[in-house]
Structures are given as C-alpha cells and as structure tokens.
CSV table of C-alpha atoms in Angstrom, one decimal:
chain,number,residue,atom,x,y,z
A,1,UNK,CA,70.6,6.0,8.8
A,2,UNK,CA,67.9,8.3,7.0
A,3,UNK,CA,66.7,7.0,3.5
A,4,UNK,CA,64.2,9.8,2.9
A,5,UNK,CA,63.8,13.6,4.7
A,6,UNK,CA,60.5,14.7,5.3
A,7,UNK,CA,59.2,17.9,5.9
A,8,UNK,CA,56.5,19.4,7.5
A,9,UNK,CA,55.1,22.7,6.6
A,10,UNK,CA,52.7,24.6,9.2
A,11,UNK,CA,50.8,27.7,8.2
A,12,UNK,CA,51.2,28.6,11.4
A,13,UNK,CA,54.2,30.3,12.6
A,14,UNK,CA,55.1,30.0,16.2
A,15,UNK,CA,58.0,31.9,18.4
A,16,UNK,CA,58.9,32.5,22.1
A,17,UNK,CA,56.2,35.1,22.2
A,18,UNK,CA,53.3,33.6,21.4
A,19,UNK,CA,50.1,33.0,23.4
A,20,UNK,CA,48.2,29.4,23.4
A,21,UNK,CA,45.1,29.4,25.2
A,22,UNK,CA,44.5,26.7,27.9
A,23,UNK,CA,42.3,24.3,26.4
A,24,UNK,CA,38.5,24.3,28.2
A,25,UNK,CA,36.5,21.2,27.9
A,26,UNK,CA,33.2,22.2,26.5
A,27,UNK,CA,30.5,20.6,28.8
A,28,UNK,CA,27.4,19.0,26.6
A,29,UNK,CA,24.4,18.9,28.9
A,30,UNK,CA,22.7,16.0,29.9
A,31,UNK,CA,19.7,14.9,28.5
A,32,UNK,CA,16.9,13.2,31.0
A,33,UNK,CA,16.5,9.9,29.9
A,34,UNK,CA,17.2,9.8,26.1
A,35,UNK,CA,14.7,8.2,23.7
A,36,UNK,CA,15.8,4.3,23.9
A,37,UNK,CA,15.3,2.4,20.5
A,38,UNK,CA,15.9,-1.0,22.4
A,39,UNK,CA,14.0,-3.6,21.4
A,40,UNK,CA,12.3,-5.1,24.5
A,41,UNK,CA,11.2,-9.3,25.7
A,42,UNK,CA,10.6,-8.1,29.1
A,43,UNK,CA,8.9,-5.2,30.3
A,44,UNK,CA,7.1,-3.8,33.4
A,45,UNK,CA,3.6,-3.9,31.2
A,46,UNK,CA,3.6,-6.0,28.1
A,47,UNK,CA,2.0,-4.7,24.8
A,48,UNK,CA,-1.5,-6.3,24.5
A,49,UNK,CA,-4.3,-6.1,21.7
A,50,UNK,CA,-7.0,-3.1,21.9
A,51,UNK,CA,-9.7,-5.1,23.4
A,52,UNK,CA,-7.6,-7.3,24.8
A,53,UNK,CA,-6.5,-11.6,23.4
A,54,UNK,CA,-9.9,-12.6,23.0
A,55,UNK,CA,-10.2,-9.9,20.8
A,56,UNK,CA,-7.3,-10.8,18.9
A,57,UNK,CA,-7.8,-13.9,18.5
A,58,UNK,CA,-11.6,-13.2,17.3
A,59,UNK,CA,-10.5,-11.0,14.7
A,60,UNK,CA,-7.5,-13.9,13.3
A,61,UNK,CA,-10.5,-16.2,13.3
A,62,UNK,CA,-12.7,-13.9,10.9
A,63,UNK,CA,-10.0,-12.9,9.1
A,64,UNK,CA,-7.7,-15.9,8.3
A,65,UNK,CA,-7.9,-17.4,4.5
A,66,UNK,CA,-7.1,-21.3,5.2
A,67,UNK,CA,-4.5,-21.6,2.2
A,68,UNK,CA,-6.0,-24.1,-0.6
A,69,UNK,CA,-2.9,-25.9,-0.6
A,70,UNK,CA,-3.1,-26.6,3.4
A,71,UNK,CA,-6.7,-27.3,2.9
A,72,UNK,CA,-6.0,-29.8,-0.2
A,73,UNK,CA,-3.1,-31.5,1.7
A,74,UNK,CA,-5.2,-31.2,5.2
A,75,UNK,CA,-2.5,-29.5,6.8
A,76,UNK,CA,-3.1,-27.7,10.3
A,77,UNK,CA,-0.9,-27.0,13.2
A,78,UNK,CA,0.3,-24.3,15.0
A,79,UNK,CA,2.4,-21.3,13.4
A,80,UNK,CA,4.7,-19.5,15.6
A,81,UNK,CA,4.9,-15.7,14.3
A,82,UNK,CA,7.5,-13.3,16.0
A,83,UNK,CA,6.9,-9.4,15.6
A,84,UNK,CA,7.8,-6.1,17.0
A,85,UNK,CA,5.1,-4.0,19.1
A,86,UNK,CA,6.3,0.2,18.3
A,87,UNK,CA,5.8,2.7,20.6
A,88,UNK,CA,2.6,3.7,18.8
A,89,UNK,CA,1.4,0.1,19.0
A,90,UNK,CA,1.6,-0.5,15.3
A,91,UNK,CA,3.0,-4.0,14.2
A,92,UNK,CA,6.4,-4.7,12.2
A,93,UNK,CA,9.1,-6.9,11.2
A,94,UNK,CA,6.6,-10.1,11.4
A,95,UNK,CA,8.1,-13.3,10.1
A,96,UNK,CA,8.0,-17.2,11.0
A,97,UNK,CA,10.0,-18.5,14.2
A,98,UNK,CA,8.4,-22.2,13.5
A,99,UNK,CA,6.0,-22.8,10.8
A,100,UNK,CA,3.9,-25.8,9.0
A,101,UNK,CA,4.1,-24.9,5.3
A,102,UNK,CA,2.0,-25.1,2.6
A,103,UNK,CA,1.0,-21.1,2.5
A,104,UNK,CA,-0.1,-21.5,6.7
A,105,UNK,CA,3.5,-19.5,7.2
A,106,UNK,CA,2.8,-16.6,4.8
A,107,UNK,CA,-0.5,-16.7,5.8
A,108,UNK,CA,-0.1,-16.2,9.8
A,109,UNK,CA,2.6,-12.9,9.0
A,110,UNK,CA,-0.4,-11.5,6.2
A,111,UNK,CA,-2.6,-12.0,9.6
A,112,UNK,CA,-0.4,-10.6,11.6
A,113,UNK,CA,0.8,-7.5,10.0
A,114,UNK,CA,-2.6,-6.7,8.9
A,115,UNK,CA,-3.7,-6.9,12.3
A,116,UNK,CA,-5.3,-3.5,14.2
A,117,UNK,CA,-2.5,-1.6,16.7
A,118,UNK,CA,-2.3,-2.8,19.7
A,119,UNK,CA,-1.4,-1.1,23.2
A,120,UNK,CA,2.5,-0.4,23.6
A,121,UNK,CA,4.8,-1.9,26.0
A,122,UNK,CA,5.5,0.8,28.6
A,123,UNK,CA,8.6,0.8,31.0
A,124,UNK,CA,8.8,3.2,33.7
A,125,UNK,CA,5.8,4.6,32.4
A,126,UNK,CA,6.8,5.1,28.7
A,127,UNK,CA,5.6,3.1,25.7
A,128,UNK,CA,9.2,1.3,24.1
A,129,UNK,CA,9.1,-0.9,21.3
A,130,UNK,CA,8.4,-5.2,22.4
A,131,UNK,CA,9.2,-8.2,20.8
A,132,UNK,CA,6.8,-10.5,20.6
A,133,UNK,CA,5.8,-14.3,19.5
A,134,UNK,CA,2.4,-15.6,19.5
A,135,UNK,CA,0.9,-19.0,17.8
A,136,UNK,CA,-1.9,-18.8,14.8
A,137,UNK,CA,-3.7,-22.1,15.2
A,138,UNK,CA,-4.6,-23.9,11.8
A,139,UNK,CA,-7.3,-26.0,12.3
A,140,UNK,CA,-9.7,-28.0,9.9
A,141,UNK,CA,-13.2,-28.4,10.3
A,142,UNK,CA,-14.1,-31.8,10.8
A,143,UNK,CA,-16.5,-32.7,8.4
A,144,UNK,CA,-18.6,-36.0,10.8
C-alpha cells in the first residue's frame, strides 16, 4: 500500500550513452610525525626548572607571601599544585590537587604561575607539553 508518492528530481539527466568516470581515490601524503598536543606524565626527559629544583625552590622561597589569614590561624602544610609544562617551557593551567586553606591554595598557584619557564619535556628528542605536580611547603617561623 502507498500512502504518499515521492519524487525525485535530478538536474542531471542520464541515458544509455553516457560516460561516468571510474572513481580514483585521491591519495593525501603523509606527514612525518605530526605535531602531538598530548599532554604527557611520563617522558624520556622530564621538564625541569632553568637552573635546576634548587633553583626553584629558592626562588618560591623569596617570592612566596605567607597569607595573613594562614599566619593568624598558624596554618602550614604542604600544598600540592598540578600544572602543565608547554613546549616552550612556559607554565599553565595551575590549580590545587590537595590544599590547606586559608589563602595557602591560591597562594601556591599565584607562585606557581608566576614562576620563570622552565626547560620542556622532550620525547624522542622533541619538547611536548608535561603534566606536572609539585608540593609548596608552608612553614612558620618558630619564634623560641
């Protein structure tokens, strides 16, 4: 049973006579090794501060602002700050894995992303983007 006819029009018209070429798959060539935007954890040489930790962790030292809040409530601890190492070494998308509170969080990623470039991950030879996680260290001064 049809309920409803439908018809096709084509603007082309074909008959007995005419010619369809055989189709040819176009070939695209091959690029060597395209540019990978992974995100890396493991690599043959992991990204690492110019100047190497000590460095790094010399520069966090003279540059850290011990939040008020922490200082008033006498909160210290370890924060846990995961970020991603680019290909030209600069520093992004920093933010708290595990933190302590009271402005030692917000403080670590300011630290952080403010931080100089570092050295780039390289695999087989070429600098790729690394994910990273390193501890900032709140610690009080005791005052004996």
């Amino acid at each position: 049973e049809i309920k409803e006819e439908i018809k096709f029009v084509f603007d082309v018209e074909v008959t007995e006579e005419t010619k369809v070429e055989e189709y040819k798959p176009v070939e695209i060539p091959k690029q060597e090794e395209e540019e990978s935007e992974e995100i890396f954890l493991v690599v043959e040489e992991n990204a690492q501060p110019k100047g190497g930790i000590g460095d790094f962790y010399r520069y966090v030292a003279e540059n850290v602002k011990y939040p008020a809040q922490a200082r008033r409530l006498r909160v210290e601890g370890r924060v846990f700050v995961e970020f991603i190492v680019g290909k030209d070494g600069k520093i992004f998308n920093a933010y708290t894995v595990k933190g302590i509170g009271a402005g030692c969080d917000e403080e670590a990623v300011r630290i952080i992303m403010s931080a100089p470039a570092w050295n780039p991950a390289k695999q087989r030879g070429k600098p790729v983007k690394q994910r990273m996680v390193l501890p900032i260290t709140f610690k009080l001064a005791s005052s004996a």
